[in-house]
Coordinates of C-alpha atoms in Angstrom, one line a residue:
X1 CA 92.5 -8.6 -7.5
X2 CA 95.0 -11.6 -7.6
X3 CA 94.4 -15.2 -5.8
X4 CA 97.5 -13.9 -3.7
X5 CA 95.8 -10.7 -3.1
X6 CA 92.7 -11.4 -1.3
X7 CA 91.3 -10.7 1.2
X8 CA 90.4 -13.9 4.7
X9 CA 88.7 -13.5 7.0
X10 CA 88.5 -14.1 9.9
X11 CA 85.9 -14.0 12.5
X12 CA 86.8 -13.3 16.6
X13 CA 84.3 -14.1 18.6
X14 CA 81.1 -17.2 18.3
X15 CA 77.9 -16.5 19.9
X16 CA 74.8 -15.0 18.7
X17 CA 76.0 -12.1 17.1
X18 CA 79.6 -13.5 16.1
X19 CA 77.4 -16.2 14.1
X20 CA 75.0 -14.2 13.0
X21 CA 77.6 -11.5 11.7
X22 CA 80.0 -14.8 10.8
X23 CA 76.9 -16.6 8.0
X24 CA 77.0 -12.4 6.5
X25 CA 80.3 -12.3 5.3
X26 CA 80.0 -15.9 4.6
X27 CA 78.0 -14.6 2.0
X28 CA 79.6 -11.8 1.0
X29 CA 83.1 -14.0 0.5
X30 CA 81.1 -15.7 -1.9
X31 CA 79.7 -12.9 -3.3
X32 CA 82.6 -11.0 -4.0
X33 CA 85.0 -13.2 -4.8
X34 CA 87.4 -11.7 -6.2
X35 CA 88.6 -9.4 -3.0
X36 CA 87.8 -12.2 -0.5
X37 CA 88.9 -16.0 0.0
X38 CA 86.2 -17.8 0.6
X39 CA 86.4 -19.4 3.5
X40 CA 85.6 -17.7 6.6
X41 CA 87.3 -19.1 9.6
X42 CA 85.8 -18.2 13.2
X43 CA 87.1 -18.4 16.7
X44 CA 85.8 -20.7 18.6
X45 CA 85.9 -21.1 22.8
X46 CA 85.6 -25.2 22.7
X47 CA 82.6 -26.2 25.0
X48 CA 81.1 -30.4 25.2
X49 CA 77.6 -29.9 23.7
X50 CA 75.9 -33.7 24.6
X51 CA 79.3 -35.5 24.5
X52 CA 80.6 -33.4 21.5
X53 CA 82.9 -30.4 20.4
X54 CA 81.2 -27.5 19.5
X55 CA 83.4 -27.2 16.6
X56 CA 83.1 -30.5 15.4
X57 CA 79.3 -29.9 15.4
X58 CA 79.6 -26.7 13.6
X59 CA 81.4 -28.2 11.2
X60 CA 79.7 -30.9 10.2
X61 CA 75.9 -29.0 10.3
X62 CA 77.3 -26.0 9.5
X63 CA 75.2 -24.7 12.8
X64 CA 76.4 -22.8 16.1
X65 CA 73.5 -25.2 17.9
X66 CA 74.2 -23.5 21.0
X67 CA 74.5 -19.5 20.7
X68 CA 73.0 -19.6 17.3
X69 CA 70.4 -23.2 16.5
X70 CA 68.3 -23.3 13.7
X71 CA 69.9 -21.4 11.3
X72 CA 72.6 -22.5 8.5
X73 CA 75.7 -20.6 8.8
X74 CA 77.2 -21.3 5.7
X75 CA 79.5 -24.0 4.7
X76 CA 82.1 -21.4 3.8
X77 CA 82.3 -20.7 8.1
X78 CA 85.2 -22.6 9.6
X79 CA 85.2 -23.1 14.0
X80 CA 88.4 -23.3 15.5
X81 CA 89.1 -24.0 18.1
X82 CA 92.1 -22.1 19.0
X83 CA 92.5 -18.3 18.6
X84 CA 96.1 -18.3 17.0
X85 CA 94.8 -21.0 14.1
X86 CA 92.1 -18.5 13.4
X87 CA 93.7 -15.8 13.1
X88 CA 96.7 -17.1 11.2
X89 CA 97.9 -15.3 8.2
X90 CA 94.0 -13.8 8.2
X91 CA 93.8 -9.9 6.8
X92 CA 90.5 -9.0 8.3
X93 CA 90.3 -9.6 12.1
X94 CA 86.3 -8.9 13.3
X95 CA 86.5 -8.5 16.6
X96 CA 83.2 -9.4 18.1
X97 CA 83.5 -11.1 21.9
X98 CA 82.2 -9.6 25.1
X99 CA 84.8 -6.5 25.6
X100 CA 86.5 -8.1 28.7
X101 CA 88.0 -10.7 27.4
X102 CA 89.7 -8.1 24.5
X103 CA 92.8 -7.4 26.3
X104 CA 93.4 -11.9 26.4
X105 CA 92.9 -12.5 23.5
X106 CA 94.8 -9.5 21.6
X107 CA 97.8 -10.7 23.2
X108 CA 97.6 -14.2 22.3
X109 CA 97.4 -12.9 18.4
X110 CA 100.2 -10.3 18.8
X111 CA 102.8 -12.6 17.8
X112 CA 100.4 -14.6 14.7
X113 CA 98.8 -11.5 12.6
X114 CA 99.7 -10.5 9.1
X115 CA 101.2 -7.3 8.5
X116 CA 98.9 -5.8 6.5
X117 CA 95.9 -6.7 8.3
X118 CA 93.8 -4.2 9.4
X119 CA 90.5 -5.0 12.1
X120 CA 87.2 -4.1 12.9
X121 CA 85.2 -4.1 16.4
X122 CA 81.5 -5.2 17.0
X123 CA 81.9 -4.3 21.0
X124 CA 79.5 -3.0 22.1
X125 CA 81.7 -1.9 25.6
X126 CA 84.4 0.5 27.3
X127 CA 87.1 -0.3 29.6
X128 CA 87.7 1.5 32.4
X129 CA 91.3 1.4 33.3
X130 CA 93.7 4.2 34.9
X131 CA 91.0 6.0 36.5
X132 CA 89.3 6.2 32.3
X133 CA 87.4 5.4 29.5
X134 CA 89.0 3.7 26.4
X135 CA 87.4 2.8 23.0
X136 CA 88.2 -1.0 22.2
X137 CA 89.0 0.1 18.8
X138 CA 91.7 1.9 19.8
X139 CA 92.7 -1.0 22.2
X140 CA 92.8 -2.6 19.5
X141 CA 95.0 -0.1 17.7
X142 CA 97.3 -0.2 19.9
X143 CA 97.7 -3.4 20.9
X144 CA 98.0 -5.0 17.8
X145 CA 99.4 -1.8 15.8
X146 CA 97.0 -2.6 13.2
X147 CA 94.5 -0.1 11.9
X148 CA 90.3 -0.5 13.3
X149 CA 87.7 0.6 12.2
X150 CA 83.7 -0.1 13.8
X151 CA 80.2 -1.2 13.4
X152 CA 77.4 -1.1 15.4
X153 CA 73.8 -0.7 14.5
X154 CA 70.7 -1.6 15.6
X155 CA 70.8 -5.1 15.1
X156 CA 69.4 -8.1 16.6
X157 CA 71.1 -10.8 16.0
X158 CA 68.5 -13.2 15.2
X159 CA 66.3 -11.2 12.9
X160 CA 69.9 -10.6 11.3
X161 CA 70.3 -13.7 10.9
X162 CA 66.5 -14.3 9.3
X163 CA 67.4 -12.2 7.2
X164 CA 64.9 -9.7 8.3
X165 CA 66.0 -5.7 6.5
X166 CA 68.2 -4.0 9.6
X167 CA 70.4 -1.1 8.7
X168 CA 74.2 -0.7 10.5
X169 CA 76.9 1.5 10.3
X170 CA 80.4 1.1 9.8
X171 CA 83.1 3.9 11.3
X172 CA 86.7 3.9 9.6
X173 CA 88.5 7.2 9.0
X174 CA 90.2 5.1 5.7
X175 CA 87.4 5.8 2.5
X176 CA 89.8 2.6 0.8
X177 CA 89.0 0.3 4.4
X178 CA 85.3 1.6 4.3
X179 CA 84.5 0.7 1.0
X180 CA 86.3 -3.0 1.5
X181 CA 83.7 -3.4 4.6
X182 CA 80.8 -2.3 2.9
X183 CA 81.7 -5.2 0.2
X184 CA 82.2 -7.9 3.4
X185 CA 79.4 -6.9 5.3
X186 CA 76.9 -5.4 3.1
X187 CA 73.4 -6.9 2.4
X188 CA 70.1 -7.1 0.2
X189 CA 69.0 -7.5 4.2
X190 CA 71.7 -5.1 6.0
X191 CA 71.5 -2.1 4.8
X192 CA 75.0 -0.8 5.8
X193 CA 75.8 3.1 5.8
X194 CA 80.1 4.2 6.5
X195 CA 80.8 7.3 8.7
X196 CA 84.0 8.8 10.2
X197 CA 83.4 9.1 13.3
X198 CA 84.2 6.4 14.9
X199 CA 84.2 7.5 18.6
X200 CA 81.0 8.5 19.0
X201 CA 79.4 5.3 16.9
X202 CA 81.3 3.2 19.6
X203 CA 79.8 5.4 22.5
X204 CA 76.2 5.1 21.1
X205 CA 76.8 1.2 21.7
X206 CA 78.3 0.6 24.6
X207 CA 76.2 3.3 26.7
X208 CA 72.4 2.3 24.7
X209 CA 73.3 -1.1 27.1
X210 CA 73.1 1.1 30.1
X211 CA 69.5 2.7 29.0
X212 CA 68.3 -0.5 28.2
X213 CA 68.9 -1.4 31.4
X214 CA 66.7 1.5 32.4
X215 CA 64.2 0.3 29.9
X216 CA 63.8 -3.0 31.8
X217 CA 63.4 -1.4 35.0
X218 CA 60.5 -0.2 33.7
X219 CA 59.2 -2.9 32.0
X220 CA 59.9 -4.4 35.5
X221 CA 57.4 -2.1 37.5
X222 CA 55.1 -2.1 34.5
X223 CA 54.9 1.0 34.2
X224 CA 53.5 2.4 31.1
X225 CA 55.1 3.7 27.3
X226 CA 55.0 7.3 28.6
X227 CA 57.7 6.3 31.1
X228 CA 59.4 3.8 29.0
X229 CA 59.6 6.9 25.9
X230 CA 60.7 10.1 28.6
X231 CA 63.8 7.1 30.0
X232 CA 65.1 6.8 26.0
X233 CA 64.5 10.1 25.0
X234 CA 66.6 11.7 28.2
X235 CA 69.0 8.2 27.8
X236 CA 69.5 9.8 24.3
X237 CA 70.6 13.2 25.4
X238 CA 73.1 11.8 28.3
X239 CA 74.5 9.4 25.4
X240 CA 75.7 12.6 23.5
X241 CA 76.6 14.5 26.3
X242 CA 78.6 11.7 27.3
X243 CA 80.2 11.6 24.3
X244 CA 81.1 15.3 23.0
X245 CA 81.5 16.1 26.8
X246 CA 84.6 13.2 27.3
X247 CA 85.6 12.3 24.2
X248 CA 87.0 14.1 21.0
X249 CA 85.5 14.5 17.6
X250 CA 82.3 13.1 19.1
X251 CA 79.4 14.1 16.1
X252 CA 75.3 15.4 16.7
X253 CA 74.6 13.8 13.4
X254 CA 76.6 10.1 15.0
X255 CA 73.3 9.6 17.4
X256 CA 71.0 9.7 14.6
X257 CA 72.6 7.2 12.7
X258 CA 71.8 2.9 12.8
X259 CA 74.3 2.7 15.6
X260 CA 72.8 6.0 17.3
X261 CA 68.9 6.5 18.2
X262 CA 67.8 3.0 16.0
X263 CA 70.3 1.0 17.9
X264 CA 69.0 2.7 21.3
X265 CA 65.0 1.9 20.2
X266 CA 65.4 -1.7 19.1
X267 CA 68.2 -2.1 22.7
X268 CA 65.5 -0.9 24.7
X269 CA 62.3 -2.6 23.5
X270 CA 63.9 -6.1 22.4
X271 CA 67.8 -6.4 23.8
X272 CA 69.1 -8.8 26.0
X273 CA 70.0 -6.1 28.5
X274 CA 66.1 -4.9 28.8
X275 CA 65.3 -9.1 29.0
X276 CA 67.4 -9.4 32.1
X277 CA 66.3 -5.9 33.7
X278 CA 63.1 -6.3 33.8
X279 CA 63.2 -10.1 35.6
X280 CA 65.6 -8.4 38.2
X281 CA 63.2 -6.1 39.2
X282 CA 60.4 -8.6 41.2
X283 CA 63.1 -11.4 41.6
X284 CA 64.8 -10.6 44.5
X285 CA 68.3 -12.4 43.4
X286 CA 71.4 -9.7 42.2
X287 CA 71.0 -9.2 38.6
X288 CA 74.2 -12.0 37.5
X289 CA 72.6 -14.5 39.3
X290 CA 69.5 -13.8 37.3
X291 CA 72.0 -13.3 34.0
X292 CA 72.9 -16.7 34.8
X293 CA 69.6 -18.4 34.5
X294 CA 68.5 -16.6 31.5
X295 CA 70.8 -16.3 29.0
X296 CA 72.2 -19.6 28.6
X297 CA 75.9 -18.6 29.3
X298 CA 76.0 -15.1 27.6
X299 CA 77.1 -12.4 29.3
X300 CA 75.0 -8.5 29.3
X301 CA 77.1 -5.7 28.6
X302 CA 75.1 -2.9 30.2
X303 CA 76.3 -4.3 33.4
X304 CA 79.5 -3.5 33.5
X305 CA 79.7 -0.4 31.6
X306 CA 77.1 1.0 34.2
X307 CA 79.8 0.3 36.5
X308 CA 82.9 1.4 35.1
X309 CA 80.4 4.0 33.6
X310 CA 79.8 5.3 37.2
X311 CA 83.4 5.0 38.6
X312 CA 84.8 7.4 35.6
X313 CA 82.0 9.9 37.2
X314 CA 82.2 9.4 40.8
X315 CA 86.2 10.0 40.3
X316 CA 85.5 13.4 38.5
X317 CA 82.3 14.4 40.9
X318 CA 79.8 14.7 37.8
X319 CA 77.1 12.1 38.8
X320 CA 74.8 14.8 38.8
X321 CA 75.5 15.7 35.6
X322 CA 74.4 12.3 34.4
X323 CA 71.3 11.4 36.3
X324 CA 69.7 8.3 34.9
X325 CA 72.6 6.4 33.8
X326 CA 73.6 6.8 38.2
X327 CA 70.1 5.9 38.6
X328 CA 70.7 2.7 36.9
X329 CA 73.9 1.8 38.3
X330 CA 72.6 2.5 42.1
X331 CA 68.9 0.3 41.7
X332 CA 71.4 -2.6 40.4
X333 CA 74.0 -2.2 42.4
X334 CA 72.6 -0.5 45.9
X335 CA 69.8 -1.4 45.9
X336 CA 68.3 1.8 45.5
X337 CA 64.4 1.6 45.2
X338 CA 64.4 0.8 41.7
X339 CA 61.0 4.0 41.1
X340 CA 63.8 5.9 41.1
X341 CA 64.0 5.2 37.7
X342 CA 61.6 8.3 36.9
X343 CA 61.7 10.4 40.5
X344 CA 65.2 11.3 39.4
X345 CA 64.6 12.3 35.8
X346 CA 61.5 14.9 37.3
X347 CA 62.4 18.7 36.3
X348 CA 61.2 22.3 35.7
X349 CA 62.0 23.7 32.7
X350 CA 61.7 25.4 29.3
X351 CA 63.1 25.2 26.8
X352 CA 63.4 28.0 24.2
X353 CA 63.7 25.8 20.3
X354 CA 66.6 28.6 18.4
X355 CA 66.7 27.0 15.2

């Protein structure tokens, strides 16, 4: 590939996960110098840290001292405070920001991205509007008019940054794009698999955060491993049922990829949604207040997604079809007794395995 045709990468977001994935991309733009420009631009929402701009600190120390302290991002990661400047002339946009900011950011980018640009969404959430739920890769495609793949997996950001081995899943419909994204993201410690089911992948990435809140409620109640395992298993079943009921083309095998059961287990064991939910149970405070106290400016995804999914199901009179996700919403937002997390799951059934 000639120098003029090399891919230029921009990371749209710079939190804990955005900084970690920027580091991965920075390593691979150097490794695959025949395919990528070395520089990886990262849009950083400007903040003042002890009287100094965060972008200046990142560019001087090569470290995001607020969201990923102690980790060298690489000298070829360049922090840029203006999202348009970060995305200008990029041929690959990596979206990794809280899903409530997607529309505003994409609106700003519409007039500056190149015609041959492609995107990949690392956003774990759904958007509820006009009485419907929307997948973010499809929303990015609609707004920007460019193809958008998706990446999701059992990926605790700090563990990826520390190069602890883990897996992830990339979903895209174009096989050539799949090969390109493998080059951008795959490393010896970050093992990538490419599939086609982009809807199933994003359903997993969004709904597992709700189930992780359920796991946190179990921990806050000091329930044992049996109960927590039951919540996780029922959660996986509801995730699959939700995807297959409301989104075309979702495949059962997707739920056994890293983006499915592996991500669910990881998030229910060590993610921020579990951690904050556990603290919320005994706090006597709204969960938004607990979130603010514990997350240093970062946002939960599970709480917002829980609201959106509950509204979606309520509009269709189908909350009873998804008792776990409904119970989680009620505990968080309706002050329902947290014990319903297990009580409302109790059933008596006979299962005949015909396979």
